[in-house]
Amino acid sequence: MTDAADLTARLIRCPSVTPEEGGALTLIQSLLEPAGFACTRVDRNGTPNLFARWGAKGARTFGFNGHTDVVPPGDPDNWTHPPFSGAVIDGTIWGRGATDMKSGVAAFVAAAIDFVTRTPPDGAVILTVTGDEEGPSRDGTPALLDWMDANGERMDVCIVGEPSNPEVMGEMIKIGRRGSLTVHVTAIGKQGHAAYPHKALNPLHPLLMLLADLTAAPLDEGTEHFQPSGLQVTTIDVGNPASNVIPERGRATVNIRFNDLHSGDSLTAMLRERAAAVEERTGVRFELDFHVSGESFLTAPGPFVDLVRDVVAEACGRVPVLSTSGGTSDARYVKNHCPVLEFGLVGAFMHQVDERVPQAQVRQLQDIYHTILARYFA
C-alpha cells in the first residue's frame, strides 16, 4: 500500500510557498504515472497545476481537488522543527503544510493509487492539484477547470480535501460555503480649516453615516443550511496628521460573508443604493470598488452527500454535521463544474508556527477516501 503519512512528510520537504512548485507536483506525478494515471501539467501564467486521470474519458468519474502550495512559514527560528523538514517525531509529522493541506493531497493520492491498482473500477478517477490556492487563486483551480472544459474532461462529483473538522475527525463535512464580497469605499468632500467648516465639506461624517447604516441591522436571519450573513467594517483610513484640517477624503473597507439569500450582484446594488442615499443627503461623493471572491453555493443533501457522510460516520464513530461555515476554498470554483463537498483533516494547526498532524489521522483519511471510492463505484 501507498502510505499517505510518508507521502505527507515527503511533500512537506518540498518548499512550495505560493507560487513556487518546490518539487511537490513533480513528486506526485512520479507516483501517479506508474499506477496508470495519465498526467498533464496545466501551468498558467507561472502557476503550477497538475491534472491526472485514471480510466477512460467519458466514463463515470469521481474527482478530488487540492493544493500543494503553502503560506510562508515566518521566522524558522520560531519553529520547534524546521518548517520544511517533514520531521516525524513520536507519530506526529511537523512542517508547513502538514495540515493545510499536503496531508489531504497525500491521502487522496495514496487512496486513488491503491484503489485503482487493487480493484480497478468501471469508471475513472480524476485528481486536480494546484500550486495556487493560498495566493491570488486566479490561475490555479480555475485554470484546471478551464483546461478540462476545453479538453472534454469531466468529473461527476468531487471532494476537496481541505481540513474540514474543527476539533476531531468526523466532526464536519462542508456541503457549501458563504460568498464573500469586499467593497472599498472612498468618501470625497472638500478640504478646509476645522474652524470654518462651512467653507469645507467633511467626508468623514457621511462616511460614518453610511457605515452606521450598513451595520445597524443584520442582513438576514440565516437559512436552512446557512448561518446569518455577516457584514464587517475591516478598516477606516484617513491619513490626516493635522487636527485642525478637515480632510478631502476618507476611506473604509467592508467585507460581507453572505448566504444563499444574496448574490454578489444583489449586494452590490444594495450598497450602491445606500451610498447614493447618503450622497443625496450630504453632498459628499462616494466611490465604490467591489470585489466578489466567491458566490455562496450549496451541494444539497442527496446520494453523494449521504455516501460520504455514511462512510465518515462509520470510520469515526460520529455522524458529521453538514456545514457551510468558514471562509472560501477552491470548492467555489469546482461547484460550477460538478457537485462538490469538502472533507479532510482537523484544521487546528493550519497556518500556525509548528503546524503538525498525527500520522494516524492522515492514514485514517486515506482509508476514508479509499472506502468512498469503493462504494461509489460498487
Coordinates of C-alpha atoms in Angstrom, one line a residue:
M1 CA 0.0 0.0 0.0
T2 CA 1.0 3.6 -0.6
D3 CA 1.5 5.3 2.8
A4 CA -0.2 8.7 2.9
A5 CA 1.7 9.7 6.1
D6 CA 5.1 9.0 4.4
L7 CA 4.0 11.0 1.3
T8 CA 2.9 13.9 3.6
A9 CA 6.4 14.1 5.0
R10 CA 7.9 14.0 1.6
L11 CA 5.6 16.7 0.3
I12 CA 6.4 19.0 3.3
R13 CA 10.1 18.7 2.3
C14 CA 9.2 20.4 -1.0
P15 CA 9.4 24.2 -0.2
S16 CA 6.3 25.1 -2.2
V17 CA 5.4 28.5 -0.9
T18 CA 2.9 30.1 -3.3
P19 CA 3.6 30.3 -6.2
E20 CA 6.6 28.0 -6.1
E21 CA 6.1 24.4 -7.1
G22 CA 9.0 23.3 -5.0
G23 CA 9.0 19.7 -6.4
A24 CA 5.7 18.8 -4.9
L25 CA 3.7 18.3 -8.2
T26 CA 6.7 16.5 -9.7
L27 CA 6.8 14.1 -6.8
I28 CA 3.0 13.4 -7.1
Q29 CA 3.3 12.8 -10.9
S30 CA 6.1 10.4 -10.4
L31 CA 3.9 8.3 -8.2
L32 CA 0.7 8.5 -10.3
E33 CA 2.1 7.6 -13.7
P34 CA 3.4 4.1 -12.7
A35 CA -0.1 3.4 -11.3
G36 CA -1.6 4.1 -14.7
F37 CA -2.7 7.8 -14.3
A38 CA -2.3 10.0 -17.4
C39 CA -0.8 13.2 -16.1
T40 CA -0.7 16.7 -17.6
R41 CA 0.8 19.8 -16.3
V42 CA -1.7 22.7 -16.7
D43 CA 0.5 25.6 -15.8
R44 CA -0.8 29.1 -16.5
N45 CA 0.9 32.4 -16.0
G46 CA 3.7 30.8 -14.0
T47 CA 1.2 28.9 -11.7
P48 CA 1.9 25.2 -11.5
N49 CA -1.0 22.8 -11.8
L50 CA -1.4 19.1 -12.3
F51 CA -4.3 17.1 -13.9
A52 CA -4.3 13.3 -13.6
R53 CA -6.9 10.8 -14.9
W54 CA -7.1 7.0 -14.5
G55 CA -9.7 5.3 -16.7
A56 CA -11.5 6.1 -19.9
K57 CA -12.6 9.7 -20.7
G58 CA -16.3 10.0 -20.5
A59 CA -16.8 7.1 -18.0
R60 CA -18.4 7.7 -14.7
T61 CA -15.8 9.8 -12.8
F62 CA -15.0 10.6 -9.2
G63 CA -12.8 13.6 -8.6
F64 CA -10.5 15.0 -5.9
N65 CA -9.2 18.5 -5.7
G66 CA -6.5 20.0 -3.5
H67 CA -3.4 22.2 -3.4
T68 CA 0.3 21.8 -2.5
D69 CA 1.2 25.4 -2.1
V70 CA 1.6 26.7 1.4
V71 CA 1.7 30.1 3.2
P72 CA 5.1 31.4 4.2
P73 CA 6.4 29.8 7.5
G74 CA 7.6 33.1 9.0
D75 CA 10.8 33.0 11.1
P76 CA 12.2 29.5 11.0
D77 CA 13.8 30.0 14.4
N78 CA 10.3 30.1 16.0
W79 CA 9.7 26.5 14.9
T80 CA 10.4 23.5 17.1
H81 CA 11.5 21.7 13.9
P82 CA 12.4 23.4 10.7
P83 CA 9.3 24.2 8.7
F84 CA 10.3 22.2 5.6
S85 CA 11.9 19.3 7.5
G86 CA 8.9 17.0 7.4
A87 CA 10.2 15.7 10.7
V88 CA 8.3 12.7 12.2
I89 CA 8.5 12.7 16.0
D90 CA 6.5 10.3 18.2
G91 CA 3.9 9.7 15.5
T92 CA 3.5 13.3 14.5
I93 CA 4.5 15.0 11.2
W94 CA 5.8 18.5 11.6
G95 CA 6.1 21.2 9.0
R96 CA 4.4 23.9 6.9
G97 CA 1.5 22.2 5.0
A98 CA 1.1 19.3 7.4
T99 CA -2.5 20.3 8.0
D100 CA -3.3 22.7 5.1
M101 CA -3.1 20.7 3.0
K102 CA -0.3 18.5 1.8
S103 CA -1.7 15.7 4.1
G104 CA -5.1 15.9 2.4
V105 CA -3.5 15.7 -1.1
A106 CA -1.3 12.8 0.1
A107 CA -4.4 11.0 1.4
F108 CA -6.3 11.2 -1.8
V109 CA -3.3 10.5 -4.0
A110 CA -2.5 7.4 -1.9
A111 CA -6.1 6.2 -1.8
A112 CA -6.6 6.7 -5.5
I113 CA -3.4 4.7 -6.4
D114 CA -4.3 1.8 -4.1
F115 CA -7.9 1.7 -5.3
V116 CA -7.2 1.6 -9.0
T117 CA -4.3 -0.8 -8.5
R118 CA -6.1 -3.3 -6.3
T119 CA -9.7 -3.1 -7.5
P120 CA -9.8 -1.3 -10.9
P121 CA -13.2 0.3 -11.2
D122 CA -15.6 0.5 -14.1
G123 CA -15.1 4.2 -14.3
A124 CA -12.5 6.9 -14.0
V125 CA -10.7 8.8 -11.2
I126 CA -9.5 12.4 -11.7
L127 CA -7.2 14.3 -9.4
T128 CA -6.7 18.0 -9.8
V129 CA -3.9 19.6 -7.7
T130 CA -3.0 23.3 -7.9
G131 CA 0.0 25.3 -6.7
D132 CA -2.1 28.5 -6.2
E133 CA -4.8 28.2 -3.6
E134 CA -3.2 30.3 -0.8
G135 CA -2.4 33.1 -3.2
P136 CA -4.5 35.0 -5.8
S137 CA -6.1 31.7 -6.9
R138 CA -6.8 33.0 -10.4
D139 CA -4.5 30.6 -12.3
G140 CA -4.9 27.5 -10.1
T141 CA -8.1 25.5 -9.9
P142 CA -9.8 27.9 -12.4
A143 CA -7.0 27.1 -14.9
L144 CA -7.5 23.4 -14.4
L145 CA -11.3 23.6 -14.9
D146 CA -10.8 25.8 -18.0
W147 CA -8.4 23.2 -19.4
M148 CA -10.8 20.4 -18.6
D149 CA -13.7 22.1 -20.3
A150 CA -11.6 22.7 -23.4
N151 CA -10.4 19.1 -23.5
G152 CA -13.7 17.3 -22.8
E153 CA -12.7 16.2 -19.3
R154 CA -15.5 15.9 -16.7
M155 CA -15.9 15.0 -13.1
D156 CA -19.4 13.8 -12.0
V157 CA -18.7 14.6 -8.3
C158 CA -15.7 15.9 -6.4
I159 CA -14.2 16.1 -2.9
V160 CA -12.0 19.0 -2.0
G161 CA -9.6 17.7 0.7
E162 CA -9.3 20.8 2.7
P163 CA -9.2 20.4 6.5
S164 CA -12.9 20.5 7.4
N165 CA -13.0 19.3 11.0
P166 CA -12.7 21.9 13.8
E167 CA -11.5 19.7 16.6
V168 CA -11.9 15.9 15.9
M169 CA -12.1 13.7 12.9
G170 CA -15.5 13.1 11.5
E171 CA -17.0 16.2 13.1
M172 CA -17.9 18.1 10.0
I173 CA -18.4 17.9 6.2
K174 CA -18.7 21.2 4.3
I175 CA -21.5 21.0 1.8
G176 CA -21.3 24.6 0.8
R177 CA -19.7 28.0 1.6
R178 CA -20.9 31.5 2.1
G179 CA -20.0 34.0 -0.6
S180 CA -17.5 36.8 0.0
L181 CA -17.8 40.4 -1.2
T182 CA -15.3 43.2 -0.4
V183 CA -16.1 46.9 -1.1
H184 CA -13.5 49.7 -0.8
V185 CA -15.4 52.9 -0.1
T186 CA -13.9 56.3 -0.7
A187 CA -15.8 59.4 0.5
I188 CA -14.8 62.6 -1.3
G189 CA -15.5 66.1 0.2
K190 CA -13.7 69.4 0.3
Q191 CA -10.6 70.2 2.4
G192 CA -10.8 73.1 4.8
H193 CA -10.0 74.6 8.1
A194 CA -11.6 72.9 11.1
A195 CA -12.6 76.3 12.5
Y196 CA -14.5 77.2 9.3
P197 CA -16.5 74.0 8.5
H198 CA -19.0 76.0 6.3
K199 CA -16.2 76.6 3.8
A200 CA -15.4 72.8 3.6
L201 CA -17.2 69.6 3.1
N202 CA -16.2 67.0 5.6
P203 CA -16.3 63.5 4.0
L204 CA -15.9 61.6 7.3
H205 CA -19.3 62.4 8.8
P206 CA -21.2 60.9 5.8
L207 CA -18.8 58.0 5.6
L208 CA -19.6 57.2 9.3
M209 CA -23.3 57.7 8.5
L210 CA -23.0 55.1 5.7
L211 CA -21.1 52.6 7.8
A212 CA -23.6 53.1 10.7
D213 CA -26.5 52.4 8.3
L214 CA -24.8 49.3 7.0
T215 CA -24.2 47.9 10.4
A216 CA -27.4 49.0 12.1
A217 CA -29.3 45.7 11.5
P218 CA -28.4 42.2 10.4
L219 CA -28.6 41.4 6.7
D220 CA -30.8 38.4 7.4
E221 CA -31.5 35.7 9.9
G222 CA -29.9 32.8 8.0
T223 CA -31.4 29.9 6.0
E224 CA -31.9 26.2 6.4
H225 CA -28.2 25.4 5.6
F226 CA -26.6 28.7 6.2
Q227 CA -25.9 30.9 9.2
P228 CA -26.8 34.6 9.0
S229 CA -24.8 36.7 6.6
G230 CA -22.2 38.9 8.3
L231 CA -21.1 42.4 7.4
Q232 CA -17.9 43.7 9.0
V233 CA -16.1 47.0 8.7
T234 CA -12.5 45.9 8.5
T235 CA -10.7 49.3 8.2
I236 CA -11.2 53.1 8.3
D237 CA -8.4 55.2 6.9
V238 CA -7.9 58.9 6.7
G239 CA -4.2 59.6 7.0
N240 CA -4.7 63.1 8.3
P241 CA -1.8 64.2 10.6
A242 CA -3.3 67.6 11.3
S243 CA -6.0 68.1 14.0
N244 CA -7.2 71.5 12.5
V245 CA -7.7 70.3 8.9
I246 CA -10.8 68.8 7.5
P247 CA -9.6 66.1 5.1
E248 CA -10.7 65.8 1.5
R249 CA -11.1 62.1 1.6
G250 CA -11.8 59.2 3.9
R251 CA -11.7 55.5 3.1
A252 CA -13.2 52.4 4.6
T253 CA -13.3 48.7 3.7
V254 CA -16.3 46.4 4.3
N255 CA -16.4 42.7 3.9
I256 CA -19.6 40.7 3.6
R257 CA -19.8 36.9 4.0
F258 CA -23.2 36.1 2.6
N259 CA -25.6 33.2 2.4
D260 CA -27.9 31.9 -0.4
L261 CA -30.4 34.8 0.2
H262 CA -28.0 37.1 -1.6
S263 CA -25.6 37.3 -4.5
G264 CA -22.7 39.5 -5.4
D265 CA -24.9 41.4 -7.7
S266 CA -27.7 41.9 -5.2
L267 CA -25.4 43.1 -2.5
T268 CA -23.5 45.4 -4.9
A269 CA -26.9 47.0 -5.8
M270 CA -27.8 47.4 -2.2
L271 CA -24.5 49.1 -1.3
R272 CA -24.8 51.5 -4.2
E273 CA -28.3 52.4 -3.2
R274 CA -27.3 53.0 0.4
A275 CA -24.3 55.2 -0.7
A276 CA -26.5 57.1 -3.1
A277 CA -29.0 57.9 -0.3
V278 CA -26.2 59.4 1.9
E279 CA -24.8 61.3 -1.1
E280 CA -28.1 62.9 -1.7
R281 CA -28.5 64.0 1.9
T282 CA -24.9 65.3 2.4
G283 CA -23.4 66.3 -0.9
V284 CA -20.4 64.1 -0.3
R285 CA -19.5 61.9 -3.2
F286 CA -18.8 58.1 -2.8
E287 CA -16.6 55.9 -5.0
L288 CA -17.2 52.2 -4.5
D289 CA -14.8 49.5 -5.7
F290 CA -16.2 45.9 -5.5
H291 CA -14.5 42.5 -5.5
V292 CA -16.5 39.3 -5.2
S293 CA -14.1 36.4 -4.5
G294 CA -16.9 33.8 -4.5
E295 CA -20.6 33.3 -4.6
S296 CA -22.5 31.3 -2.0
F297 CA -23.2 27.7 -3.0
L298 CA -24.8 24.5 -1.6
T299 CA -24.5 20.9 -2.6
A300 CA -27.9 19.7 -1.4
P301 CA -28.1 16.5 0.7
G302 CA -28.6 13.5 -1.6
P303 CA -26.9 10.3 -2.7
F304 CA -23.4 11.9 -3.0
V305 CA -23.5 13.7 0.4
D306 CA -25.2 10.7 2.0
L307 CA -22.5 8.3 0.8
V308 CA -19.7 10.5 2.2
R309 CA -21.5 11.1 5.5
D310 CA -22.1 7.4 6.0
V311 CA -18.5 6.4 5.3
V312 CA -17.2 9.1 7.7
A313 CA -19.7 8.2 10.4
E314 CA -18.7 4.5 10.3
A315 CA -14.9 5.3 10.3
C316 CA -15.0 8.0 13.0
G317 CA -17.9 6.8 15.2
R318 CA -19.8 10.1 14.9
V319 CA -22.3 11.5 12.4
P320 CA -20.7 14.6 10.9
V321 CA -22.5 17.9 10.8
L322 CA -23.3 19.2 7.3
S323 CA -21.9 22.7 7.4
T324 CA -21.5 25.8 5.3
S325 CA -19.4 27.7 7.8
G326 CA -15.9 29.1 7.4
G327 CA -14.2 31.1 4.7
T328 CA -13.7 30.4 1.0
S329 CA -12.0 27.5 -0.7
D330 CA -11.4 26.2 -4.2
A331 CA -14.8 24.5 -3.9
R332 CA -16.2 27.8 -5.0
Y333 CA -14.8 27.1 -8.5
V334 CA -15.5 23.4 -8.6
K335 CA -19.2 23.9 -7.8
N336 CA -19.6 25.4 -11.3
H337 CA -18.3 22.1 -12.8
C338 CA -20.0 19.4 -10.7
P339 CA -21.5 18.7 -7.2
V340 CA -18.7 19.2 -4.6
L341 CA -18.1 18.9 -0.9
E342 CA -15.2 19.3 1.4
F343 CA -13.9 16.7 3.8
G344 CA -10.4 16.5 5.2
L345 CA -8.4 16.5 8.4
V346 CA -8.7 18.5 11.6
G347 CA -7.6 22.1 10.9
A348 CA -6.4 23.1 14.4
F349 CA -2.8 23.9 13.4
M350 CA -3.2 25.3 9.9
H351 CA -1.1 28.4 9.1
Q352 CA 0.4 28.3 12.6
V353 CA 4.0 28.1 13.7
D354 CA 4.7 24.4 14.5
E355 CA 2.0 23.2 12.1
R356 CA 1.7 19.4 12.5
V357 CA -0.6 16.4 12.1
P358 CA -0.7 12.9 13.6
Q359 CA 0.4 10.2 11.2
A360 CA -2.6 8.1 12.3
Q361 CA -5.0 10.8 11.3
V362 CA -3.5 11.0 7.8
R363 CA -3.8 7.3 7.4
Q364 CA -7.4 7.3 8.6
L365 CA -8.2 9.9 6.0
Q366 CA -6.6 7.7 3.3
D367 CA -8.8 4.8 4.4
I368 CA -11.9 7.0 4.3
Y369 CA -11.2 8.2 0.8
H370 CA -10.5 4.6 -0.3
T371 CA -13.8 3.4 1.1
I372 CA -15.7 6.3 -0.5
L373 CA -14.2 5.4 -3.9
A374 CA -15.0 1.7 -3.4
R375 CA -18.7 2.4 -2.5
Y376 CA -19.1 5.0 -5.3
F377 CA -18.1 2.5 -7.9
A378 CA -19.7 -0.5 -6.3

